[in-house]
Coordinates of C-alpha atoms in Angstrom, one line a residue:
X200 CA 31.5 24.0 -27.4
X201 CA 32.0 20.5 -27.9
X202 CA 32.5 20.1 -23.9
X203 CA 29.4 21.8 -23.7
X204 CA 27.3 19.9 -26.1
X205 CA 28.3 16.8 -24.4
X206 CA 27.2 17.9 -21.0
X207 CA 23.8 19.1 -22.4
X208 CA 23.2 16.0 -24.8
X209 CA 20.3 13.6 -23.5
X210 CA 22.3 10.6 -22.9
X211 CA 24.7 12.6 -20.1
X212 CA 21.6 13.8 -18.6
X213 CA 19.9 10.7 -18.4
X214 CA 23.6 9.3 -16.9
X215 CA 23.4 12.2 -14.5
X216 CA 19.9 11.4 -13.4
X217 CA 20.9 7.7 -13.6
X218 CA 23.6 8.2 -10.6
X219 CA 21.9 10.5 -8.5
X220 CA 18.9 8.1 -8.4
X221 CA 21.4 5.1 -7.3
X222 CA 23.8 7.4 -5.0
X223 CA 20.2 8.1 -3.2
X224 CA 18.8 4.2 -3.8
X225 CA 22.9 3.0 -2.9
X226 CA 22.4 5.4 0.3
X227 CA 19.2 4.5 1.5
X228 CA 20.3 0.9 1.1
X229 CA 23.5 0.7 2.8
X230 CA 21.4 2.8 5.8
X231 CA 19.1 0.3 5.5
X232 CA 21.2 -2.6 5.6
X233 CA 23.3 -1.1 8.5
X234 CA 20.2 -0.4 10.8
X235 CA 18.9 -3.9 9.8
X236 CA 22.1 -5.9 11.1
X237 CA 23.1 -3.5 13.8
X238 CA 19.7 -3.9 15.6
X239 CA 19.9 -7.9 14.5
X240 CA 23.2 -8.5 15.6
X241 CA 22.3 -6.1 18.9
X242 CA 19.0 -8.1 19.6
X243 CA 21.0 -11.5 19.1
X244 CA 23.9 -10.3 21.9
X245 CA 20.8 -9.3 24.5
X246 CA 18.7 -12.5 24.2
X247 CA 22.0 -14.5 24.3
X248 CA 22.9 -12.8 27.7
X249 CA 19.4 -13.0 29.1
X250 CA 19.1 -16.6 28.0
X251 CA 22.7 -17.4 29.5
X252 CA 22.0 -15.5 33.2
X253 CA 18.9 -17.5 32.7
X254 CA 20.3 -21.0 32.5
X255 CA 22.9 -20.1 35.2
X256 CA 19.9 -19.0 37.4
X257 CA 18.2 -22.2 36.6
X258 CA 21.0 -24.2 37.6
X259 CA 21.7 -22.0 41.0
X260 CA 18.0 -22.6 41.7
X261 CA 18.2 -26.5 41.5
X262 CA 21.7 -26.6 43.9
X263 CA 22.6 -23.0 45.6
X264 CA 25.8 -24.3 47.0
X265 CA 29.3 -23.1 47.0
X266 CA 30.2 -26.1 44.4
X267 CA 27.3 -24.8 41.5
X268 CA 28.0 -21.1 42.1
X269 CA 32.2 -22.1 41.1
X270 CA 30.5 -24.1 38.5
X271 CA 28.8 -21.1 36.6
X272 CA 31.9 -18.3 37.3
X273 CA 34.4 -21.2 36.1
X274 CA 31.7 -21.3 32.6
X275 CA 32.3 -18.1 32.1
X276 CA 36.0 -17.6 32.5
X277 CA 37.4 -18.3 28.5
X278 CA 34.6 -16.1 26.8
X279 CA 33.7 -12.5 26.7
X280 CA 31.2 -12.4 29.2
X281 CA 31.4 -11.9 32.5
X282 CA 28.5 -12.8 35.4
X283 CA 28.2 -11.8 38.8
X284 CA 26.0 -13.4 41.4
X285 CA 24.7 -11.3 44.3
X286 CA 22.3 -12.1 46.8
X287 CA 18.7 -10.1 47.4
X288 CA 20.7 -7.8 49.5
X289 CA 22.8 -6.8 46.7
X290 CA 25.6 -8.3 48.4
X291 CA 28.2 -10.2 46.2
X292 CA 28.8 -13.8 46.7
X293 CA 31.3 -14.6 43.3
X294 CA 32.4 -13.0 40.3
X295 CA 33.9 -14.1 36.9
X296 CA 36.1 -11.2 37.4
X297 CA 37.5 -8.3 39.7
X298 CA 34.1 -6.2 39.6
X299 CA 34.5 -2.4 38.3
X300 CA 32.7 0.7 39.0
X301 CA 30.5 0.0 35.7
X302 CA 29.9 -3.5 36.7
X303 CA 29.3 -2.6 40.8
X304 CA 27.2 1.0 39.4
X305 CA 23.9 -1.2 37.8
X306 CA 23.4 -3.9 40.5
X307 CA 20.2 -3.1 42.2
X308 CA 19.8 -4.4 45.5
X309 CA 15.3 -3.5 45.4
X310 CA 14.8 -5.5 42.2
X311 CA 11.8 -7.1 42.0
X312 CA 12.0 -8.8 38.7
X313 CA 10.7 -11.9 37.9
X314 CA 11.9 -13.2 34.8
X315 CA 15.7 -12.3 33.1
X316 CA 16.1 -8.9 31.0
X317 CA 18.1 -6.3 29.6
X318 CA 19.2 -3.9 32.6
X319 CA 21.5 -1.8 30.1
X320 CA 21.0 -2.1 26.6
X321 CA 23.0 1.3 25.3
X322 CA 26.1 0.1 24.0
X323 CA 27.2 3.2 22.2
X324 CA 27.5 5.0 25.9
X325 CA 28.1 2.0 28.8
X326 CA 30.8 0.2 29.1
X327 CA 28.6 -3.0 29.1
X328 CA 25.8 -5.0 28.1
X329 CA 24.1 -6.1 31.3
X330 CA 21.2 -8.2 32.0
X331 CA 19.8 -9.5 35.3
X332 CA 18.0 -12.8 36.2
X333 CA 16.8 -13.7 39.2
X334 CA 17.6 -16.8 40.9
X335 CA 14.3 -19.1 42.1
X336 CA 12.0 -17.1 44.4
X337 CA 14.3 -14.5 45.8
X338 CA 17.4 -16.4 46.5
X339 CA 19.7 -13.9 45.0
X340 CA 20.6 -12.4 41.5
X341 CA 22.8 -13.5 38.4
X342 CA 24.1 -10.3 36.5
X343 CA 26.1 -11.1 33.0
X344 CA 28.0 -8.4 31.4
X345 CA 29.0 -8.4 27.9
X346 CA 31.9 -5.5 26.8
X347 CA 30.2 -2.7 24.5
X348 CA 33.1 -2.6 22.8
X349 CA 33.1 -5.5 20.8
X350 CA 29.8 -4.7 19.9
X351 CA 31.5 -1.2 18.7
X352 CA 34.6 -3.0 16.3
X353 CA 32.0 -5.3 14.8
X354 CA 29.9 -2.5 14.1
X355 CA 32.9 0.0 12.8
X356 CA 33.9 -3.3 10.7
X357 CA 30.6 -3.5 9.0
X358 CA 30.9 0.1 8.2
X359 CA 34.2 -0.1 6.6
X360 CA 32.8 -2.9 4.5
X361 CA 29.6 -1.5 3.1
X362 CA 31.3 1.9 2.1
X363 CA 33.8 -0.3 0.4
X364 CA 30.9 -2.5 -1.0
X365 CA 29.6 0.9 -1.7
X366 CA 32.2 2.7 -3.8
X367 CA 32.9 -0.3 -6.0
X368 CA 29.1 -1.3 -6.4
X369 CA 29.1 2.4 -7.6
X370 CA 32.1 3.1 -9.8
X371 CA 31.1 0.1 -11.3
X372 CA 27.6 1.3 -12.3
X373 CA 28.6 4.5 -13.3
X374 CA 30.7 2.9 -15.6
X375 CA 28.1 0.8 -17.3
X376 CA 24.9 4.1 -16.7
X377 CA 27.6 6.4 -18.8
X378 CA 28.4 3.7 -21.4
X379 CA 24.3 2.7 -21.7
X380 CA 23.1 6.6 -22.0
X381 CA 25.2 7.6 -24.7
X382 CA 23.7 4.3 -27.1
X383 CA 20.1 5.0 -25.6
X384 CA 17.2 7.0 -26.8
X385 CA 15.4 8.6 -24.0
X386 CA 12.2 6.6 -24.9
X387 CA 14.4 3.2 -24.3
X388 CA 15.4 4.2 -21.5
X389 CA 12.0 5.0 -20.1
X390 CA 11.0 1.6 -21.3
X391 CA 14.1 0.1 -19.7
X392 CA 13.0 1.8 -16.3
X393 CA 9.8 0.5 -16.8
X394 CA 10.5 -2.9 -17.0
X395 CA 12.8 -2.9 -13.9
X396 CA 10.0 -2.1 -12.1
X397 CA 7.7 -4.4 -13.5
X398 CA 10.5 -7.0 -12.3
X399 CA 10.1 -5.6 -8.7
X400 CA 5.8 -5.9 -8.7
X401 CA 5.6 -2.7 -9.8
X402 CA 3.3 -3.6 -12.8
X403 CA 1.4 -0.4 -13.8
X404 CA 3.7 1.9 -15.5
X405 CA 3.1 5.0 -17.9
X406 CA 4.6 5.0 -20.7
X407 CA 5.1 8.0 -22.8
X408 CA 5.7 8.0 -26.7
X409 CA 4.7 9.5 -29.9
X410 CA 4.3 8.8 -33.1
X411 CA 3.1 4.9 -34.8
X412 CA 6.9 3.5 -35.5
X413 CA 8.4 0.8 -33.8
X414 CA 9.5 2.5 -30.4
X415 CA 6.2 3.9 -29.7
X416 CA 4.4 0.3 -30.6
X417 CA 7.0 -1.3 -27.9
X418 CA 5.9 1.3 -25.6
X419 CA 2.5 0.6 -25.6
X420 CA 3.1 -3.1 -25.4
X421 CA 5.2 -2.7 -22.3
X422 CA 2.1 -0.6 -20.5
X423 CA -0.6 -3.1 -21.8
X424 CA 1.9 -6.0 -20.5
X425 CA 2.1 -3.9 -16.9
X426 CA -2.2 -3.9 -16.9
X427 CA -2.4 -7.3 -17.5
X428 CA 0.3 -8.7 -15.1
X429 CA -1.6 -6.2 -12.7
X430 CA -4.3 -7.6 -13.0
X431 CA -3.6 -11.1 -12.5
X432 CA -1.6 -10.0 -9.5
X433 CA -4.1 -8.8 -7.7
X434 CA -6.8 -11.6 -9.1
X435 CA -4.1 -13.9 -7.7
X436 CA -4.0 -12.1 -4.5
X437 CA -7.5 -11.8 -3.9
X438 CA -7.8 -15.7 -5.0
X439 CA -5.1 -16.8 -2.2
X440 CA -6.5 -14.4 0.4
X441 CA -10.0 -15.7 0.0
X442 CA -9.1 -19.8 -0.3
X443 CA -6.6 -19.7 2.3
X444 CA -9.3 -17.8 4.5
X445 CA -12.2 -19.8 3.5
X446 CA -10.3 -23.3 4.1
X447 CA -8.7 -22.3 7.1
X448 CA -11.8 -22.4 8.9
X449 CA -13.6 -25.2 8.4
X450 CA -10.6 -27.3 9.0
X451 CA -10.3 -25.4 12.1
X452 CA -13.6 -27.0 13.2
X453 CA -12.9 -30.6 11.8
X454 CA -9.3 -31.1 13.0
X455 CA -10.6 -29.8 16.9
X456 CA -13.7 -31.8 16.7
X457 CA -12.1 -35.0 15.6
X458 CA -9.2 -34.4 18.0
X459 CA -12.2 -34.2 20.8
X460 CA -13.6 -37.8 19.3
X461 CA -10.5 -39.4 18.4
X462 CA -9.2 -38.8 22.4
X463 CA -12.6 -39.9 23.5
X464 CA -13.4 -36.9 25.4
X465 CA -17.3 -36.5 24.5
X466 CA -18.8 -39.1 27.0
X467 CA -22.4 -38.3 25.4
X468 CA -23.4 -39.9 22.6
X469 CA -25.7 -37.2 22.1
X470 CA -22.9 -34.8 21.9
X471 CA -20.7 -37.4 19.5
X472 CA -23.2 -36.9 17.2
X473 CA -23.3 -33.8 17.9
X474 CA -19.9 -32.8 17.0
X475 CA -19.9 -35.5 13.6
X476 CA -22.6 -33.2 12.6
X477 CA -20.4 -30.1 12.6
X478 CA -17.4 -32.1 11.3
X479 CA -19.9 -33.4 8.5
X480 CA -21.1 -30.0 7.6
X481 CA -17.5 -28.3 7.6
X482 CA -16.3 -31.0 5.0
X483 CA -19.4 -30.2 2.9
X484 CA -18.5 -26.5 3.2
X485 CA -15.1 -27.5 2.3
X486 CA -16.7 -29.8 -1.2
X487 CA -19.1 -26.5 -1.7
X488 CA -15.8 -24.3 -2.1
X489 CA -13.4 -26.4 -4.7
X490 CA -16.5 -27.2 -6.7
X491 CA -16.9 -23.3 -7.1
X492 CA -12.9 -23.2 -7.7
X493 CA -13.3 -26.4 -10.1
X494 CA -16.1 -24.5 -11.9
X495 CA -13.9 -21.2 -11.9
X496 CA -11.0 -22.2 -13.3
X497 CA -12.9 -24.4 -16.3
X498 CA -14.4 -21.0 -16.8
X499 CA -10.6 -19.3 -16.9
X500 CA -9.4 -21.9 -19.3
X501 CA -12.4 -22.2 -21.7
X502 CA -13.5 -25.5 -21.1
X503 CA -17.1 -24.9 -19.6
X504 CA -19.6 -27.0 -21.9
X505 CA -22.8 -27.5 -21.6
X506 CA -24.9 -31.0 -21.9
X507 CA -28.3 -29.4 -23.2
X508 CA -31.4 -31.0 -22.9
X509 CA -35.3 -30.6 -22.9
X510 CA -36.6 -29.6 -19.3
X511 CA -39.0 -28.1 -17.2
X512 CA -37.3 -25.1 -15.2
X513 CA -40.7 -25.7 -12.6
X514 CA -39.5 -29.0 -11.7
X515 CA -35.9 -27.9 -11.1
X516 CA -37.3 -25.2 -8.8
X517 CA -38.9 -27.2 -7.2
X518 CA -36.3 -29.7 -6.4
X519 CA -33.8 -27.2 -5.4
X520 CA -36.2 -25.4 -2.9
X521 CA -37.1 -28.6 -1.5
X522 CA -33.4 -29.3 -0.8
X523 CA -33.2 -26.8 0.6
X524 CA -36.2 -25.9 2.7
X525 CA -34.5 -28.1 5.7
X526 CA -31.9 -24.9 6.2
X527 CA -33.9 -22.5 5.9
X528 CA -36.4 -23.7 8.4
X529 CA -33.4 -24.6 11.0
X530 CA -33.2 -20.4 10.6
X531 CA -36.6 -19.6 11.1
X532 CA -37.2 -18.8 7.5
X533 CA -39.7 -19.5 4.8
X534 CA -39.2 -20.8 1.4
X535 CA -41.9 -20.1 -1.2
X536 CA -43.1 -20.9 -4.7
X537 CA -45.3 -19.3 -7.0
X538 CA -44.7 -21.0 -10.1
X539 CA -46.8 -20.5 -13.3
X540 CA -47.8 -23.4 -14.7
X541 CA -47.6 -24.9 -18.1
X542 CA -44.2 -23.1 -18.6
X543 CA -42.5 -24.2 -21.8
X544 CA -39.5 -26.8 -22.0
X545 CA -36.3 -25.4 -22.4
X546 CA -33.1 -26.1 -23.6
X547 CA -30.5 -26.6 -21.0
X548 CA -27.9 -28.2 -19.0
X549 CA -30.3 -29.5 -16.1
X550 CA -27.1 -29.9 -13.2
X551 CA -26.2 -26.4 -13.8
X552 CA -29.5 -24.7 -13.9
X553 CA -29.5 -26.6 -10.9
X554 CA -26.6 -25.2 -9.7
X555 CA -27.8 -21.7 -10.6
X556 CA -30.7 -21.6 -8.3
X557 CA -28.7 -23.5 -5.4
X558 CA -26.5 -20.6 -5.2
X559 CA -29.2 -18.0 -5.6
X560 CA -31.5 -19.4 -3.2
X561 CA -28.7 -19.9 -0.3
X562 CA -27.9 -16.9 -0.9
X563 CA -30.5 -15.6 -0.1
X564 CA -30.7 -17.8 3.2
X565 CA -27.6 -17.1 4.1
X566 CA -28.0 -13.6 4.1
X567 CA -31.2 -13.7 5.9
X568 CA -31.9 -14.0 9.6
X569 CA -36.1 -13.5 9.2
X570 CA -39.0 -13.5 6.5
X571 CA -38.4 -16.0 3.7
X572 CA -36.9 -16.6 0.6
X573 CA -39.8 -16.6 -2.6
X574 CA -38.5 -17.8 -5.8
X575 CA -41.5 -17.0 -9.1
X576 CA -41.2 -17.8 -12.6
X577 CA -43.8 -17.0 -15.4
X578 CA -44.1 -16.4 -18.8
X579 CA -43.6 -12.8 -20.6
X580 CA -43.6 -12.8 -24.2
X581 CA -40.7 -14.7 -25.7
X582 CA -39.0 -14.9 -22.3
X583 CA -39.1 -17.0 -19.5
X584 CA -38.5 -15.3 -16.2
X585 CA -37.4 -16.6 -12.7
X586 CA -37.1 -13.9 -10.0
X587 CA -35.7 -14.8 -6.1
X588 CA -36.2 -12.8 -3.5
X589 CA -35.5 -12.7 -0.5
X590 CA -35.8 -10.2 3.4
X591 CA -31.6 -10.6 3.6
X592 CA -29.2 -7.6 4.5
X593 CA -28.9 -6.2 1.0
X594 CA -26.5 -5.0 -1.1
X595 CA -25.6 -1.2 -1.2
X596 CA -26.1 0.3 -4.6
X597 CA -22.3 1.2 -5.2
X598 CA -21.4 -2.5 -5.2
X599 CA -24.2 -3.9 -7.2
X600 CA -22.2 -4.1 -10.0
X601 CA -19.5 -5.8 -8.3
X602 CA -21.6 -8.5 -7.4
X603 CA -21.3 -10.5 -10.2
X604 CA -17.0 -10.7 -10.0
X605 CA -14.8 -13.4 -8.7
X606 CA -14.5 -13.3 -5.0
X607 CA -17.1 -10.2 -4.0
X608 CA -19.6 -11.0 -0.8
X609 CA -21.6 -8.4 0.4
X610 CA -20.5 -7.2 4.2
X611 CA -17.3 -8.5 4.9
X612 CA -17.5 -9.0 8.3
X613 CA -20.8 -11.1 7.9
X614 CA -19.0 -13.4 5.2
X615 CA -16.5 -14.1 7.5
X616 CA -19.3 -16.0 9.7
X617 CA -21.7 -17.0 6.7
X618 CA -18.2 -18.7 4.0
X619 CA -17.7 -18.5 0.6
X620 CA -15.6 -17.9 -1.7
X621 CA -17.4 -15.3 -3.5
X622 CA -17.2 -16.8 -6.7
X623 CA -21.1 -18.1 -6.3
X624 CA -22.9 -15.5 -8.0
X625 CA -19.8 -15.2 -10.3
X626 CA -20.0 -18.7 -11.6
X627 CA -24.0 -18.2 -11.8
X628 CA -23.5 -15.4 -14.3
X629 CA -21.0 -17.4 -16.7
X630 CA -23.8 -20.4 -16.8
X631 CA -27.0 -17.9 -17.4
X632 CA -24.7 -16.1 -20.0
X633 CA -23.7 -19.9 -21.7
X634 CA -27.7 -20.4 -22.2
X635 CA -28.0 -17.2 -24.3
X636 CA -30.2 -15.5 -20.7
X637 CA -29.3 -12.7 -18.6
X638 CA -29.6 -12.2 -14.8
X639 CA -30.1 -8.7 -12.8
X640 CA -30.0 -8.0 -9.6
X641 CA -32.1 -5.1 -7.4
X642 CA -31.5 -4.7 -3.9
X643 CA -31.7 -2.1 -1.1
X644 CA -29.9 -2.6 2.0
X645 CA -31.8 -4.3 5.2
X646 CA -34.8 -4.9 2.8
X647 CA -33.5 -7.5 0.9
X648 CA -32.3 -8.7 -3.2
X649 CA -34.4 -9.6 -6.0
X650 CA -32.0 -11.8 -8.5
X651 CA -33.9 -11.7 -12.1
X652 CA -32.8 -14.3 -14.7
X653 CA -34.5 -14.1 -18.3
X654 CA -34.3 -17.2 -20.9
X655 CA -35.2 -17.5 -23.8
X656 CA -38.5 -19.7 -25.2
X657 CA -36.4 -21.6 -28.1

């Protein structure tokens, strides 16, 4: 009974499972590992033979005489290769060594290659390694041979060692699995698991416990630790993805441009200016971005502030549009106000209001090949309201609420050609929020958005 109540206790269960799971794991590893540097170490032989029969070719090709061709078979007389050198006939003219009926089977008289490769690549079943290269334009052929059964020792070698390797590595954590189960509570050890694959990038992990003591408190720390780390891996990843995209580009276009100016290739002047123009608007594309990333991560750290003052939101509007009318027009679009008048002064941080409607209303160019982007504000009870519209692509009505998170654009494949970051509308949100207002958006695709920002008349 005693036998039998240790084989059926927890802890030898949880050892059992332990070394099944790293038997499998030590298996798939070692398999791994033993494909890996067989195929590695396989790959390395071939391009080494190919890249030898093709410097001996190159040398035959400068100097085909009697003198060069001893030259190459004397370079391969103290290593394990071997090279033969026929001619397009197939005919032998020298050899490293007394050919065999392996070596003699493989040459092919017909070849029409142009550039060196693998003739036989099966080591397990040939007797060699053989690739051909051919010598300048028909001259003749340079065959090297390697012996498959080095290739075989090395391999049986490696074998020997990781099953050593292997035993060991797995005596040794048996040892230490029986020694932890028997001290461990099945909840720790679920935790313990847990954590190991947190360690890996494996950040979400369930967690099971009852009760309110300690163990079930450390439980739920470790999942709520896995959904945060989750979630600033993937903000991370999405961040680095859209940067490194984003600035890749327009760098793209200044470093090619400039190289075009700096070598004095443009004769034009017309077509200097020209290309300074697209450098010029790449860097500003460039500014546009970190000043988002500036904003975002003043956002992330809590150090956003706002320098309030006493303004008219018309005048903004206006200033902004105007800005920006230029662009629009270049795209055969239309900017339009319809601003009521005597709205009241508000409280507000004038260079990020302005920033607000700069990133609505390019938006709203950007996204728009016809029509015209109309920007309205007026007066409705206590609120002040500012509504932009535009004839753009739209946004489909599953992502609308999406909108409004770090690094979302609408259409992926037309943000790849428009930029951004997608942390526009993003940082627009935060400053709206920061004056006590809201902002909603309506849209329908290929009919354009309506962005709606309410403030309040304090």
């Amino acid at each position: 009974m005693k036998w039998y109540s240790r084989f059926n206790s927890v802890s030898f269960k949880i050892g059992m499972i332990f070394s099944v799971v790293f038997i499998a794991l030590l298996l798939i590893f070692g398999l791994t590992m033993y494909g890996m540097f067989t195929n590695i170490f396989v790959d390395y032989i071939e391009q080494e033979l190919v890249a030898r029969g093709n410097n001996h070719a190159s040398i035959l090709k400068k100097n085909f005489k009697q003198s060069t061709i001893d030259h190459v078979v004397m370079m391969e007389q103290e290593v394990p290769t071997e090279v033969l050198i026929s001619d397009p006939a197939g005919k032998i003219i020298a050899s490293s060594a007394v050919p065999d009926n392996e070596m003699l089977e493989h040459i092919n008289a017909a070849s029409k290659i142009k550039e060196g490769k693998i003739a036989v690549g099966d080591w397990r079943q040939h007797k060699y390694v053989i690739s051909v290269s051919p010598i300048g334009n028909g001259e003749g052929y340079i065959y090297m041979y390697y012996p498959s059964s080095i290739l075989r020792d090395i391999v049986f070698t490696m074998n020997v060692l990781i099953i050593s390797a292997s035993i060991g590595i797995f005596l040794l954590a048996f040892g230490l699995i029986g020694f932890l189960s028997r001290r461990l509570t099945k909840p720790l050890l679920q935790m313990e698991e847990a954590t190991m694959n947190m360690s890996q990038g494996k950040y979400r992990q369930e967690i099971f416990y009852k009760g309110d003591d300690e163990i079930a408190k450390l439980g739920s720390s470790i999942q709520a630790l896995g959904e945060q780390l989750q979630y600033f891996e993937d903000s991370r990843n999405q961040f680095l993805s859209a940067v490194s995209h984003e600035i890749r580009t327009p760098l793209t276009y200044i470093r090619g441009y400039s190289d075009v100016l700096m070598k004095g290739m443009a004769k034009d002047p017309e077509e200097n200016l020209k290309y300074l123009d697209i450098i010029n608007k790449e860097a500003q594309r460039i500014s546009f971005m970190i000043n988002d990333l500036f904003e975002m991560s003043k956002l992330q750290v809590g150090q956003f502030e706002l320098n309030k003052e006493q303004a008219d939101i018309n005048r903004i509007i206006e200033r902004v549009a105007s800005s920006l009318r230029p662009a629009a027009e270049k795209k055969g679009l239309e900017i339009t106000t319809n601003l009521e008048s005597d709205l009241p002064y508000l409280n507000m941080d004038i260079h990020r209001m302005e920033q607000v409607f700069y990133n609505l209303i390019e938006n709203g160019i950007k996204y728009s090949t016809e029509g015209r982007v109309s920007i309205r504000s007026f007066l409705k009870k206590s609120l002040v309201i500012i509504e932009i519209s535009d004839t753009g692509i739209g946004i489909p009505q599953q992502e609308i609420p999406l909108v409004w998170e770090r690094f979302y654009r609408v259409d992926q494949s037309r943000a790849r050609k428009t930029g951004g970051t997608g942390l526009g509308l993003y940082v627009v949100k935060q400053i709206i929020e920061a004056h006590d207002g809201d902002i909603q958006v309506e849209s329908m695709e290929n009919q354009g958005s309506v962005f709606t920002i309410y403030l309040k008349n304090q």
